[in-house]
Coordinates of C-alpha atoms in Angstrom, one line a residue:
Chain A
M127 CA 61.8 78.4 84.1
K128 CA 65.6 78.2 84.1
R129 CA 67.2 80.7 86.5
T130 CA 70.4 82.6 86.4
L131 CA 72.2 84.1 89.4
V132 CA 74.7 86.9 88.5
L133 CA 77.3 87.2 91.2
G134 CA 79.5 90.3 91.1
F135 CA 82.4 90.5 93.5
G136 CA 85.2 93.0 94.2
N137 CA 86.2 95.9 96.3
V138 CA 84.4 99.1 95.4
Y139 CA 87.0 101.1 97.3
R140 CA 89.8 99.8 95.1
R141 CA 88.8 101.5 91.9
D142 CA 88.5 99.0 89.0
D143 CA 88.3 96.0 91.4
G144 CA 84.8 97.2 91.9
V145 CA 83.8 97.0 88.2
A146 CA 81.2 94.3 89.0
Y147 CA 79.2 96.8 90.9
V148 CA 78.9 99.0 87.8
V149 CA 78.2 96.0 85.6
L150 CA 75.5 94.6 87.8
N151 CA 73.7 97.9 88.0
A152 CA 73.8 98.4 84.3
L153 CA 72.4 94.9 84.0
R154 CA 69.7 95.7 86.5
E155 CA 68.7 98.8 84.6
R156 CA 68.4 96.7 81.5
L157 CA 66.2 94.3 83.5
G158 CA 64.0 97.1 84.7
R159 CA 65.1 96.8 88.3
P160 CA 66.2 99.5 90.7
V161 CA 70.0 99.8 91.0
L162 CA 71.8 98.6 94.1
E163 CA 73.3 101.1 96.5
I164 CA 77.0 100.8 97.0
D165 CA 76.6 98.9 100.2
D166 CA 73.5 96.8 99.2
D167 CA 74.3 93.1 98.5
G168 CA 71.1 92.4 96.7
F169 CA 70.0 89.4 98.8
D170 CA 66.7 91.1 99.6
D171 CA 65.7 91.1 96.0
L172 CA 66.1 87.4 95.1
G173 CA 63.4 85.2 93.6
H174 CA 63.4 86.3 89.9
A175 CA 64.4 84.3 86.9
V176 CA 67.5 86.5 86.9
D177 CA 68.9 87.6 90.2
T178 CA 72.0 89.6 91.1
V179 CA 74.1 89.7 94.2
L180 CA 77.1 91.9 94.9
L181 CA 79.8 90.7 97.3
H182 CA 83.3 91.7 98.5
Q183 CA 84.4 88.2 97.9
L184 CA 82.9 84.8 97.4
V185 CA 82.1 82.8 100.5
P186 CA 81.1 79.2 101.0
E187 CA 77.6 79.7 102.2
L188 CA 76.7 81.2 98.8
A189 CA 76.4 77.6 97.8
E190 CA 73.1 77.4 99.6
T191 CA 71.7 80.3 97.7
A192 CA 73.3 79.1 94.4
V193 CA 71.8 75.7 94.7
S194 CA 68.5 76.8 93.3
Y195 CA 69.9 78.3 90.0
D196 CA 70.6 76.7 86.7
Q197 CA 73.4 79.1 85.8
L198 CA 75.8 81.2 87.8
V199 CA 77.4 84.1 86.0
F200 CA 80.4 85.5 88.0
V201 CA 81.6 89.1 87.3
D202 CA 85.0 90.3 88.4
A203 CA 87.9 92.4 87.4
H204 CA 91.0 90.9 85.9
V205 CA 94.6 92.1 85.6
S206 CA 96.8 92.6 82.6
E207 CA 98.1 89.0 82.4
I208 CA 94.8 88.2 80.6
E209 CA 94.8 89.6 77.1
E210 CA 91.1 90.0 76.4
P211 CA 89.6 93.3 77.7
V212 CA 86.4 91.3 78.5
R213 CA 87.0 87.7 79.0
Q214 CA 84.3 85.0 79.0
E215 CA 85.2 81.7 80.4
V216 CA 83.0 78.6 81.0
L217 CA 83.9 77.2 84.3
E218 CA 84.1 73.7 85.6
A219 CA 83.2 72.6 89.1
C220 CA 86.5 71.9 90.6
F221 CA 88.3 72.8 93.8
R222 CA 90.9 75.6 93.5
S223 CA 93.1 75.8 96.5
A224 CA 93.1 78.9 98.6
T225 CA 96.0 77.6 100.7
V226 CA 95.9 80.1 103.6
S227 CA 93.6 82.8 102.3
H228 CA 89.8 82.9 102.7
Q229 CA 89.2 83.6 99.1
L230 CA 86.9 81.2 97.3
H231 CA 87.3 80.6 93.6
P232 CA 84.2 80.5 91.4
C233 CA 85.0 76.9 90.4
T234 CA 85.1 76.0 94.1
L235 CA 81.7 77.5 94.6
L236 CA 80.4 75.4 91.7
A237 CA 82.0 72.3 93.2
L238 CA 80.3 73.1 96.6
V239 CA 76.9 73.3 94.8
E240 CA 77.6 70.1 93.1
G241 CA 78.4 68.5 96.4
L242 CA 75.2 69.8 97.9
R243 CA 72.7 68.8 95.1
G244 CA 74.7 66.3 93.1
K245 CA 74.9 68.5 90.0
A246 CA 76.7 71.7 89.4
P247 CA 74.9 74.6 87.7
R248 CA 76.4 76.0 84.5
G249 CA 79.2 78.4 85.5
V250 CA 80.5 81.4 83.4
L251 CA 83.0 84.0 84.4
I252 CA 82.9 87.4 82.8
S253 CA 86.0 89.3 83.8
V254 CA 86.7 92.9 82.9
R255 CA 90.2 94.3 82.6
G256 CA 91.1 96.6 85.4
Y257 CA 93.7 99.3 85.0
D258 CA 93.7 101.1 88.3
F259 CA 93.5 99.1 91.6
D260 CA 94.6 101.9 93.9
F261 CA 92.5 103.0 96.9
G262 CA 89.6 105.1 95.7
E263 CA 86.1 105.0 94.3
G264 CA 84.9 105.0 90.7
L265 CA 86.3 103.2 87.6
S266 CA 89.1 104.3 85.4
K267 CA 88.0 105.6 82.0
E268 CA 89.4 102.5 80.3
T269 CA 87.5 100.0 82.5
A270 CA 84.3 102.0 82.4
A271 CA 84.4 101.8 78.6
L272 CA 84.3 98.0 78.9
V273 CA 81.1 97.8 81.0
P274 CA 78.6 97.8 78.1
E275 CA 80.3 94.8 76.5
A276 CA 80.4 92.9 79.8
V277 CA 76.6 93.5 80.1
E278 CA 76.0 92.3 76.6
R279 CA 77.9 89.1 77.3
I280 CA 75.9 88.5 80.5
V281 CA 72.6 89.1 78.6
A282 CA 73.7 86.6 76.1
M283 CA 74.4 84.1 78.9
I284 CA 71.0 84.7 80.4
D285 CA 69.4 84.2 77.0
H286 CA 71.4 81.1 76.4
V287 CA 69.9 79.4 79.4
A288 CA 66.4 80.9 79.7
G289 CA 65.4 82.0 76.2
K290 CA 65.5 85.5 74.7
S291 CA 62.7 87.1 76.7
A292 CA 64.5 86.6 80.0
A293 CA 66.9 89.5 79.8
N294 CA 64.2 91.9 78.5
G295 CA 62.4 92.5 81.7
V296 CA 61.9 89.6 84.1
Chain B
M1307 CA 125.4 78.8 96.9
G1308 CA 122.2 77.3 98.4
R1309 CA 118.9 76.8 96.7
K1310 CA 115.7 78.8 97.1
V1311 CA 112.1 77.4 97.3
T1312 CA 109.2 79.7 97.1
I1313 CA 105.6 79.0 97.9
E1314 CA 103.4 81.7 96.5
P1315 CA 99.7 81.6 97.3
V1316 CA 99.3 84.7 95.2
T1317 CA 95.7 85.2 94.4
R1318 CA 95.5 89.0 94.5
I1319 CA 97.1 91.7 92.6
E1320 CA 99.9 92.9 94.9
G1321 CA 101.2 89.4 95.8
H1322 CA 100.4 89.7 99.4
A1323 CA 102.2 86.8 100.9
R1324 CA 104.5 84.0 100.1
V1325 CA 106.9 81.6 101.8
T1326 CA 110.5 81.5 100.8
I1327 CA 112.6 78.6 101.8
Y1328 CA 116.4 78.7 101.4
L1329 CA 118.2 75.4 101.2
D1330 CA 121.9 75.0 101.8
D1331 CA 124.3 72.9 99.7
E1332 CA 123.3 69.8 101.5
G1333 CA 119.6 70.3 100.7
D1334 CA 118.7 71.1 104.3
V1335 CA 116.6 74.2 105.1
E1336 CA 118.8 77.1 106.1
H1337 CA 116.0 79.5 106.8
A1338 CA 112.3 80.1 105.8
Y1339 CA 110.6 83.4 105.6
F1340 CA 106.9 84.3 105.6
N1341 CA 106.8 87.4 103.4
V1342 CA 104.0 89.8 103.1
D1343 CA 104.3 91.9 100.0
Q1344 CA 101.3 94.2 100.3
F1345 CA 101.3 97.6 101.7
R1346 CA 98.0 98.2 103.4
G1347 CA 97.0 101.7 102.3
F1348 CA 93.6 101.8 103.9
E1349 CA 94.7 104.2 106.6
R1350 CA 95.8 106.9 104.1
F1351 CA 92.6 106.3 102.0
S1352 CA 90.5 107.1 105.1
Q1353 CA 92.2 110.4 105.9
G1354 CA 90.0 113.3 105.1
R1355 CA 86.7 111.5 105.5
M1356 CA 84.2 112.2 108.3
F1357 CA 84.8 109.9 111.3
F1358 CA 81.2 108.7 111.3
E1359 CA 81.7 107.2 107.8
M1360 CA 84.3 104.8 109.1
P1361 CA 82.0 102.0 110.5
A1362 CA 80.6 101.7 107.0
I1363 CA 83.9 102.0 105.2
T1364 CA 86.2 99.8 107.2
P1365 CA 84.3 96.5 106.7
R1366 CA 85.6 96.8 103.2
I1367 CA 89.0 96.0 104.6
C1368 CA 88.0 92.4 104.9
G1369 CA 85.3 90.2 103.4
I1370 CA 85.7 87.6 106.1
C1371 CA 85.7 89.6 109.4
P1372 CA 83.9 92.8 108.3
V1373 CA 82.0 92.9 111.6
S1374 CA 85.1 93.1 113.7
H1375 CA 86.3 96.2 111.7
H1376 CA 82.7 97.6 111.8
L1377 CA 82.5 97.3 115.6
A1378 CA 86.1 98.3 116.4
S1379 CA 85.4 101.4 114.2
A1380 CA 82.1 102.1 116.0
K1381 CA 83.8 101.9 119.4
A1382 CA 86.5 104.4 118.3
C1383 CA 83.7 106.6 116.9
D1384 CA 81.8 106.5 120.3
Q1385 CA 84.9 108.0 121.9
I1386 CA 85.2 110.7 119.2
A1387 CA 81.6 111.5 119.6
G1388 CA 82.0 111.5 123.4
V1389 CA 79.1 109.2 123.9
E1390 CA 78.5 105.9 125.6
P1391 CA 76.0 103.5 123.9
P1392 CA 73.0 102.5 126.0
R1393 CA 73.2 98.9 127.4
P1394 CA 70.7 97.4 124.8
A1395 CA 73.0 98.8 122.0
N1396 CA 76.0 97.1 123.5
L1397 CA 74.1 93.8 123.8
L1398 CA 73.2 94.0 120.1
R1399 CA 76.7 94.9 119.0
E1400 CA 78.1 92.0 121.0
L1401 CA 75.5 89.7 119.6
M1402 CA 76.6 90.6 116.1
H1403 CA 80.1 90.0 117.1
M1404 CA 79.2 86.5 118.3
G1405 CA 77.7 85.9 114.9
Q1406 CA 81.0 86.9 113.3
M1407 CA 82.9 84.6 115.6
I1408 CA 80.7 81.7 114.8
Q1409 CA 80.8 82.1 111.1
S1410 CA 84.6 82.8 111.0
H1411 CA 85.7 80.2 113.4
S1412 CA 83.4 77.6 111.9
M1413 CA 84.6 78.4 108.4
H1414 CA 88.2 78.2 109.4
F1415 CA 88.0 74.8 111.0
F1416 CA 85.8 73.1 108.5
H1417 CA 87.0 74.8 105.4
L1418 CA 90.7 75.3 105.9
A1419 CA 91.8 73.2 108.8
S1420 CA 89.7 70.0 108.7
P1421 CA 91.0 68.8 105.3
D1422 CA 94.5 68.3 106.9
L1423 CA 93.0 66.7 110.0
V1424 CA 90.4 64.5 108.4
L1425 CA 92.1 63.6 105.1
G1426 CA 95.8 63.9 106.2
F1427 CA 98.7 66.3 105.5
D1428 CA 99.9 63.9 102.8
A1429 CA 96.6 63.3 101.1
D1430 CA 96.4 64.1 97.4
P1431 CA 95.8 67.8 97.2
A1432 CA 93.1 67.1 94.6
I1433 CA 91.0 65.8 97.4
R1434 CA 92.6 67.5 100.4
N1435 CA 90.1 70.4 100.5
V1436 CA 86.6 71.3 101.4
V1437 CA 85.2 69.4 98.5
G1438 CA 87.1 66.4 99.7
I1439 CA 85.5 66.8 103.1
I1440 CA 82.1 66.9 101.4
N1441 CA 82.8 63.6 99.7
A1442 CA 84.4 62.0 102.7
A1443 CA 82.1 63.3 105.4
P1444 CA 79.0 64.8 103.8
E1445 CA 77.1 65.2 107.0
L1446 CA 80.0 67.0 108.6
A1447 CA 80.3 69.3 105.6
L1448 CA 76.6 70.1 105.7
K1449 CA 76.8 71.0 109.4
A1450 CA 79.8 73.2 108.6
V1451 CA 77.7 75.1 106.1
K1452 CA 74.9 75.4 108.6
L1453 CA 77.2 76.8 111.3
R1454 CA 78.6 79.4 109.1
Q1455 CA 75.2 80.2 107.7
Y1456 CA 73.9 80.6 111.3
G1457 CA 76.6 83.1 112.2
Q1458 CA 75.9 85.0 109.0
E1459 CA 72.1 85.0 109.7
I1460 CA 72.7 86.7 113.0
I1461 CA 74.7 89.4 111.2
R1462 CA 72.0 89.7 108.5
T1463 CA 69.1 89.8 111.0
L1464 CA 70.7 92.6 113.0
S1465 CA 72.1 94.7 110.1
G1466 CA 70.0 93.8 107.2
R1467 CA 73.1 92.8 105.3
R1468 CA 75.0 89.6 105.1
I1469 CA 78.5 90.8 104.3
H1470 CA 79.0 94.5 105.0
P1471 CA 77.0 95.6 108.0
K1472 CA 75.6 99.1 108.5
F1473 CA 74.4 98.7 112.1
A1474 CA 76.6 100.3 114.7
V1475 CA 76.7 104.0 114.7
P1476 CA 78.5 106.4 117.0
G1477 CA 76.5 106.1 120.3
G1478 CA 74.7 102.9 119.6
V1479 CA 73.0 101.0 116.8
N1480 CA 70.4 102.0 114.2
K1481 CA 68.0 99.1 114.5
A1482 CA 66.2 97.4 117.4
L1483 CA 65.6 93.7 117.6
S1484 CA 62.1 92.3 117.2
E1485 CA 60.9 89.5 119.4
A1486 CA 60.3 87.3 116.4
D1487 CA 63.8 87.8 115.2
R1488 CA 65.2 87.0 118.6
D1489 CA 63.2 83.8 118.8
T1490 CA 64.4 82.8 115.3
M1491 CA 68.0 83.2 116.4
L1492 CA 67.5 81.4 119.6
A1493 CA 65.9 78.3 118.2
P1494 CA 68.9 76.6 116.5
I1495 CA 71.5 77.3 119.1
D1496 CA 71.5 73.9 120.7
D1497 CA 72.0 72.3 117.3
M1498 CA 74.8 74.7 116.5
I1499 CA 76.6 73.9 119.8
S1500 CA 76.3 70.2 119.1
Y1501 CA 77.9 70.7 115.6
M1502 CA 80.7 72.6 117.2
Q1503 CA 81.2 69.9 119.8
E1504 CA 81.5 67.4 116.9
G1505 CA 84.2 69.6 115.4
L1506 CA 85.9 69.9 118.7
A1507 CA 85.9 66.1 119.1
I1508 CA 87.6 65.7 115.7
A1509 CA 90.2 68.3 116.6
K1510 CA 90.9 66.8 120.1
G1511 CA 91.0 63.2 118.7
W1512 CA 93.4 64.2 116.1
L1513 CA 95.6 66.1 118.5
E1514 CA 95.7 63.2 120.9
A1515 CA 96.4 60.7 118.2
N1516 CA 99.2 62.8 116.7
Q1517 CA 101.0 64.0 119.9
E1518 CA 104.4 63.3 118.5
L1519 CA 103.8 65.5 115.5
V1520 CA 102.0 68.2 117.4
L1521 CA 104.9 68.6 119.9
K1522 CA 107.4 69.1 117.1
F1523 CA 105.2 71.2 114.8
A1524 CA 105.9 74.9 115.5
N1525 CA 106.0 74.4 119.2
F1526 CA 107.7 77.5 120.7
R1527 CA 107.6 79.9 123.6
S1528 CA 106.2 83.5 123.4
G1529 CA 104.2 86.0 125.3
Y1530 CA 100.4 86.1 124.8
M1531 CA 97.8 88.8 124.6
G1532 CA 94.0 89.1 124.6
L1533 CA 91.0 90.8 126.1
V1534 CA 89.8 89.7 129.5
D1535 CA 87.0 90.7 131.8
P1536 CA 88.7 93.1 134.3
K1537 CA 86.8 91.7 137.3
T1538 CA 86.9 88.0 136.7
G1539 CA 89.7 87.4 134.2
A1540 CA 87.3 85.6 132.0
L1541 CA 87.7 85.4 128.2
E1542 CA 86.3 88.6 126.5
L1543 CA 85.8 89.1 122.8
Y1544 CA 83.9 92.4 122.6
D1545 CA 85.1 94.5 125.5
G1546 CA 87.3 94.4 128.6
E1547 CA 90.9 95.1 129.2
V1548 CA 94.0 93.9 127.3
R1549 CA 96.0 91.4 129.2
L1550 CA 99.6 90.6 128.3
V1551 CA 101.4 87.6 129.9
D1552 CA 105.0 86.4 129.5
R1553 CA 106.3 83.1 128.3
D1554 CA 105.6 81.5 131.6
G1555 CA 102.1 82.8 131.7
D1556 CA 102.9 85.4 134.4
L1557 CA 101.1 88.8 134.1
L1558 CA 103.0 91.6 132.4
E1559 CA 100.3 94.1 131.9
Q1560 CA 96.6 94.7 132.0
Y1561 CA 95.5 97.9 130.3
D1562 CA 92.7 99.8 128.7
G1563 CA 93.0 99.4 125.0
R1564 CA 92.9 103.2 124.5
N1565 CA 96.4 103.2 125.9
Y1566 CA 97.8 100.6 123.5
L1567 CA 100.6 102.9 122.3
D1568 CA 102.1 102.9 125.8
Y1569 CA 102.6 99.1 125.6
I1570 CA 102.8 98.1 121.9
A1571 CA 105.5 99.1 119.4
E1572 CA 106.0 97.8 115.9
H1573 CA 109.3 96.4 114.5
V1574 CA 110.0 96.6 110.8
E1575 CA 111.9 94.1 108.7
D1576 CA 112.9 94.9 105.1
W1577 CA 111.5 91.6 103.8
S1578 CA 107.9 92.2 104.8
Y1579 CA 105.4 95.1 104.6
L1580 CA 103.6 93.7 107.6
K1581 CA 105.1 95.1 110.8
F1582 CA 105.9 93.0 113.8
P1583 CA 104.2 94.3 117.0
Y1584 CA 105.9 93.6 120.3
Y1585 CA 105.6 94.6 124.0
K1586 CA 107.5 97.8 124.4
K1587 CA 109.0 97.3 127.8
L1588 CA 110.7 94.0 126.8
G1589 CA 111.8 95.4 123.5
W1590 CA 112.3 93.5 120.2
P1591 CA 112.5 90.5 120.0
D1592 CA 112.0 89.6 123.7
G1593 CA 108.6 91.3 123.7
V1594 CA 107.0 89.2 121.0
Y1595 CA 103.7 87.7 121.8
R1596 CA 100.8 85.7 120.2
V1597 CA 97.1 86.6 119.9
A1598 CA 94.0 84.9 118.5
P1599 CA 92.4 81.8 120.1
L1600 CA 95.6 80.4 121.6
G1601 CA 96.6 83.8 122.9
R1602 CA 93.2 84.5 124.3
L1603 CA 92.9 81.2 126.2
N1604 CA 96.4 81.5 127.5
V1605 CA 95.7 84.8 129.1
A1606 CA 92.2 84.1 130.4
D1607 CA 91.5 82.7 133.8
C1608 CA 88.1 81.1 132.8
I1609 CA 85.3 81.3 130.4
S1610 CA 81.9 82.7 131.6
T1611 CA 79.7 80.1 129.8
P1612 CA 79.4 76.5 131.2
L1613 CA 80.2 74.2 128.2
A1614 CA 83.0 76.3 126.9
N1615 CA 84.4 76.6 130.4
E1616 CA 84.5 72.8 130.9
E1617 CA 86.5 72.5 127.7
F1618 CA 88.7 75.4 128.8
K1619 CA 89.6 73.5 132.0
K1620 CA 90.7 70.5 129.9
F1621 CA 92.6 72.8 127.6
K1622 CA 94.4 74.4 130.5
A1623 CA 95.3 71.0 132.0
I1624 CA 97.4 70.3 128.9
S1625 CA 100.3 72.3 130.4
D1626 CA 101.4 73.9 133.6
G1627 CA 102.1 77.1 131.8
P1628 CA 100.8 78.4 128.4
V1629 CA 99.8 75.9 125.8
E1630 CA 102.4 76.5 123.1
P1631 CA 102.1 74.1 120.1
S1632 CA 100.7 76.0 117.2
L1633 CA 98.3 73.2 116.2
Y1634 CA 96.5 73.7 119.5
M1635 CA 95.2 76.9 117.9
H1636 CA 92.5 74.7 116.3
Y1637 CA 91.4 73.3 119.7
A1638 CA 91.3 76.8 121.2
R1639 CA 89.3 78.1 118.2
L1640 CA 86.6 75.6 118.6
I1641 CA 86.3 76.2 122.4
E1642 CA 85.8 79.9 121.5
D1643 CA 83.2 78.9 118.9
I1644 CA 81.2 77.1 121.6
Y1645 CA 81.6 80.2 123.9
A1646 CA 80.3 82.4 121.1
A1647 CA 77.2 80.3 120.7
E1648 CA 76.5 80.0 124.4
H1649 CA 77.1 83.7 124.9
A1650 CA 74.8 84.5 121.9
R1651 CA 72.1 82.7 123.8
E1652 CA 72.8 84.7 127.0
L1653 CA 72.6 87.9 125.1
L1654 CA 69.4 86.9 123.3
E1655 CA 67.8 85.9 126.6
D1656 CA 68.6 89.2 128.2
P1657 CA 65.3 91.2 128.4
D1658 CA 67.2 94.5 127.5
I1659 CA 68.0 93.2 124.1
L1660 CA 64.5 94.0 122.9
S1661 CA 64.7 97.5 124.1
T1662 CA 64.2 100.4 121.7
E1663 CA 66.7 102.6 123.6
I1664 CA 69.5 101.9 121.2
V1665 CA 71.3 105.1 120.6
N1666 CA 72.6 108.1 122.6
E1667 CA 72.9 111.4 120.9
S1668 CA 76.2 113.2 120.8
R1669 CA 76.8 117.0 120.6
T1670 CA 80.6 117.0 120.8
I1671 CA 83.7 116.1 119.0
T1672 CA 86.6 114.9 121.3
G1673 CA 89.0 114.5 118.4
E1674 CA 90.3 111.1 119.2
G1675 CA 89.1 107.5 119.7
V1676 CA 90.5 104.0 120.0
G1677 CA 88.3 101.0 119.4
T1678 CA 89.6 97.7 120.7
I1679 CA 88.0 94.3 120.0
E1680 CA 88.9 90.7 119.7
A1681 CA 88.5 89.8 116.0
P1682 CA 88.5 86.1 115.2
R1683 CA 92.2 86.3 114.4
G1684 CA 93.2 88.4 117.5
T1685 CA 93.2 91.8 119.0
L1686 CA 92.2 94.6 116.7
F1687 CA 92.9 98.3 117.3
H1688 CA 91.2 101.1 115.4
H1689 CA 92.7 104.5 116.3
Y1690 CA 91.4 107.7 114.8
K1691 CA 92.2 111.4 115.3
T1692 CA 90.0 114.2 113.9
D1693 CA 90.0 117.9 113.5
E1694 CA 87.3 120.0 115.4
N1695 CA 84.8 119.2 112.7
G1696 CA 85.2 115.4 112.9
Q1697 CA 87.3 115.1 109.7
L1698 CA 89.9 112.4 110.0
T1699 CA 93.5 113.6 110.2
D1700 CA 95.1 110.3 111.3
V1701 CA 94.2 106.7 111.2
N1702 CA 96.1 103.8 112.6
L1703 CA 94.9 100.2 112.4
I1704 CA 96.8 97.3 114.1
V1705 CA 95.1 94.3 112.7
A1706 CA 95.0 90.9 114.3
T1707 CA 97.2 89.2 111.8
G1708 CA 99.9 91.8 112.4
H1709 CA 100.2 90.7 116.0
N1710 CA 100.9 87.2 114.9
N1711 CA 103.3 88.1 112.2
W1712 CA 106.4 87.1 114.3
A1713 CA 104.6 83.9 115.3
M1714 CA 103.7 82.9 111.8
S1715 CA 107.3 83.6 110.6
T1716 CA 108.7 81.5 113.4
A1717 CA 106.2 78.7 112.8
V1718 CA 107.1 78.6 109.1
D1719 CA 110.8 78.5 109.8
M1720 CA 110.5 75.8 112.4
V1721 CA 108.2 73.6 110.3
A1722 CA 110.3 74.0 107.2
K1723 CA 113.4 73.0 109.1
E1724 CA 111.7 70.0 110.8
F1725 CA 109.8 68.6 107.8
I1726 CA 111.3 69.7 104.5
D1727 CA 113.8 67.4 102.9
G1728 CA 115.4 69.5 100.1
K1729 CA 116.7 66.4 98.4
N1730 CA 113.4 64.6 98.3
M1731 CA 110.8 67.3 98.6
T1732 CA 107.1 66.3 98.6
E1733 CA 103.9 68.2 98.3
G1734 CA 102.9 66.9 101.8
Q1735 CA 106.1 68.5 103.3
L1736 CA 105.2 71.8 101.7
N1737 CA 101.6 71.5 102.9
R1738 CA 102.9 71.2 106.4
V1739 CA 104.5 74.6 106.0
E1740 CA 101.2 76.0 104.7
A1741 CA 99.4 74.3 107.6
A1742 CA 101.7 76.2 110.1
I1743 CA 100.3 79.5 108.6
R1744 CA 96.8 78.1 108.5
A1745 CA 96.8 77.4 112.2
Y1746 CA 97.0 81.2 112.8
D1747 CA 94.1 81.8 110.3
P1748 CA 95.8 84.9 108.9
C1749 CA 93.8 87.5 106.9
L1750 CA 96.4 89.0 104.6
S1751 CA 94.7 89.7 101.4
C1752 CA 91.3 91.1 101.9
S1753 CA 91.6 94.5 100.2
T1754 CA 91.2 93.4 96.6
H1755 CA 91.1 90.2 94.6
A1756 CA 91.1 90.6 90.8
I1757 CA 90.9 87.3 88.8
G1758 CA 93.9 86.3 86.9
Q1759 CA 96.9 86.0 89.1
M1760 CA 99.4 83.3 89.8
P1761 CA 98.4 80.1 91.3
I1762 CA 100.5 78.5 94.1
V1763 CA 104.0 78.1 92.7
V1764 CA 106.9 76.3 94.3
E1765 CA 110.2 76.8 92.7
V1766 CA 113.4 75.0 93.6
R1767 CA 116.6 76.7 92.4
G1768 CA 120.0 75.1 92.2
P1769 CA 123.3 76.4 93.5
D1770 CA 123.7 78.7 90.5
G1771 CA 120.2 80.0 90.7
E1772 CA 118.9 77.9 87.8
L1773 CA 115.4 76.5 88.0
V1774 CA 115.5 72.9 89.0
K1775 CA 111.9 72.1 89.8
R1776 CA 108.7 74.0 89.6
I1777 CA 105.4 72.8 91.1
Q1778 CA 102.2 74.6 90.3
R1779 CA 98.9 73.9 92.0
D1780 CA 95.8 75.6 90.6

């Protein structure tokens, strides 16, 4: 069976930057899984056809986890420079420079997986417009309203790779 | 009118940091600035919360060194709760800290620094990266992943979480270590040390082969600061006293971190949100100092573990006084990496580490606490004040990168003046400026990271301010 790993990342204490946490839990409910607590990364619940992990930011060693999946779906917030409220972007495995920061771009993670196993998994980024990135918990009303669409997009991605039954209770 | 060049590694919403290089009419660098645009609002965000929440909240400051914030916070909370953790709890906390050091130092060297060293400053940026390392030296890259993974596994084993630990609590920790988990962590240490030694050999070989470059690359004098064992003067990462030495390496101060405000003040420049800490008694700018691996090894008298101490002796033999070139930061970082692995073994072999006496109860609120720790990037202070119920009224964090703000600004200015030719500017020249910052391994942008920001942009503007050249690297 082809497997999908959904990787949500963002800071849940910077309002809409934490949208992935809400999206992942909505997806988990859809999959019939218990929701993740705010400080639970989800790594103890791997091994399904569809897995979810929640991170503050992407890190290189994720490549070792990601190497066993056919598809990686990244979920993050985006800012107003991107027009679509919910953006879906198929990613290529390629290095994106971080220069001096420790941030890892999803494309770089795909490239790392490609380096480890010789072939990159399919990569898709679902990013949701954020309106409020101030310090604080909870989403703005505008971003919260975009969560259902983001979940539908992810479900479609899962179905695309694994067949329609996958997102209906794996 | 001169020209302006901007390097903007802007990957987060507020901008965070950029390098601005001003060229004069002859195309020479007049001055270069390392600007930090982000106001860190975490202190204000924390006010009003209960103090015991902070060890769980503060790891969200940083996705790369959350353990350092977690433990500095817990140490501050110990003091607010008026309680000393039992010895086994301190051993476990320190072990987690060694895991943090291993993953962070290893990641920095192999992920950020080694592409310059292995592939060259002037290599095509398309391959001068961690993926280029995988292609050029796949075995080295695999070892790098294993090293970081090992450090992360220590953190995960102790806390049950890979990224944001919930382990240290006021008065101790919340989970004892099993014998099986101890043995699992002990087993790979020799391999890990051998990987670190390989990295160290690469760094040393490169430094020796490139002495001319190293000596003119951000080589400057400063004071140094770091924790040491108060009895032996040995390198300390988790506890101990803060030692400050002057530009000649002579002792200025050795103090309890709780009294940091007696020794450290912060200077403000209108072009950066990041403050510039300095030694109060010497004033600004005479009191500037450096922290992080170079700072720590320059203040320490020895290292308490054998393999790291042998390397430490060789490091110290480089200079009669402090080792000053910024690129030696890589060398010092890998010595600390070896120390962290050796010390992790010492901690794991201590019989007390399996004890279930891991927390002491508290029945008081003292109202104030300062947690001091050596984060991978340098000395970290967490200072909290509370009301009589333990609700936070004041929070002050001096993060490691802040201590090195002056040093990074100085390094950028020196490297830009030495290597940038405004009339014939190359990507490799600009990469050297970035490498000057990389040497200090700053953590500037860990509070948020929405997708969709500017890539790295370099703009060259002519005498009238018009855009002459724009380089964009995705």
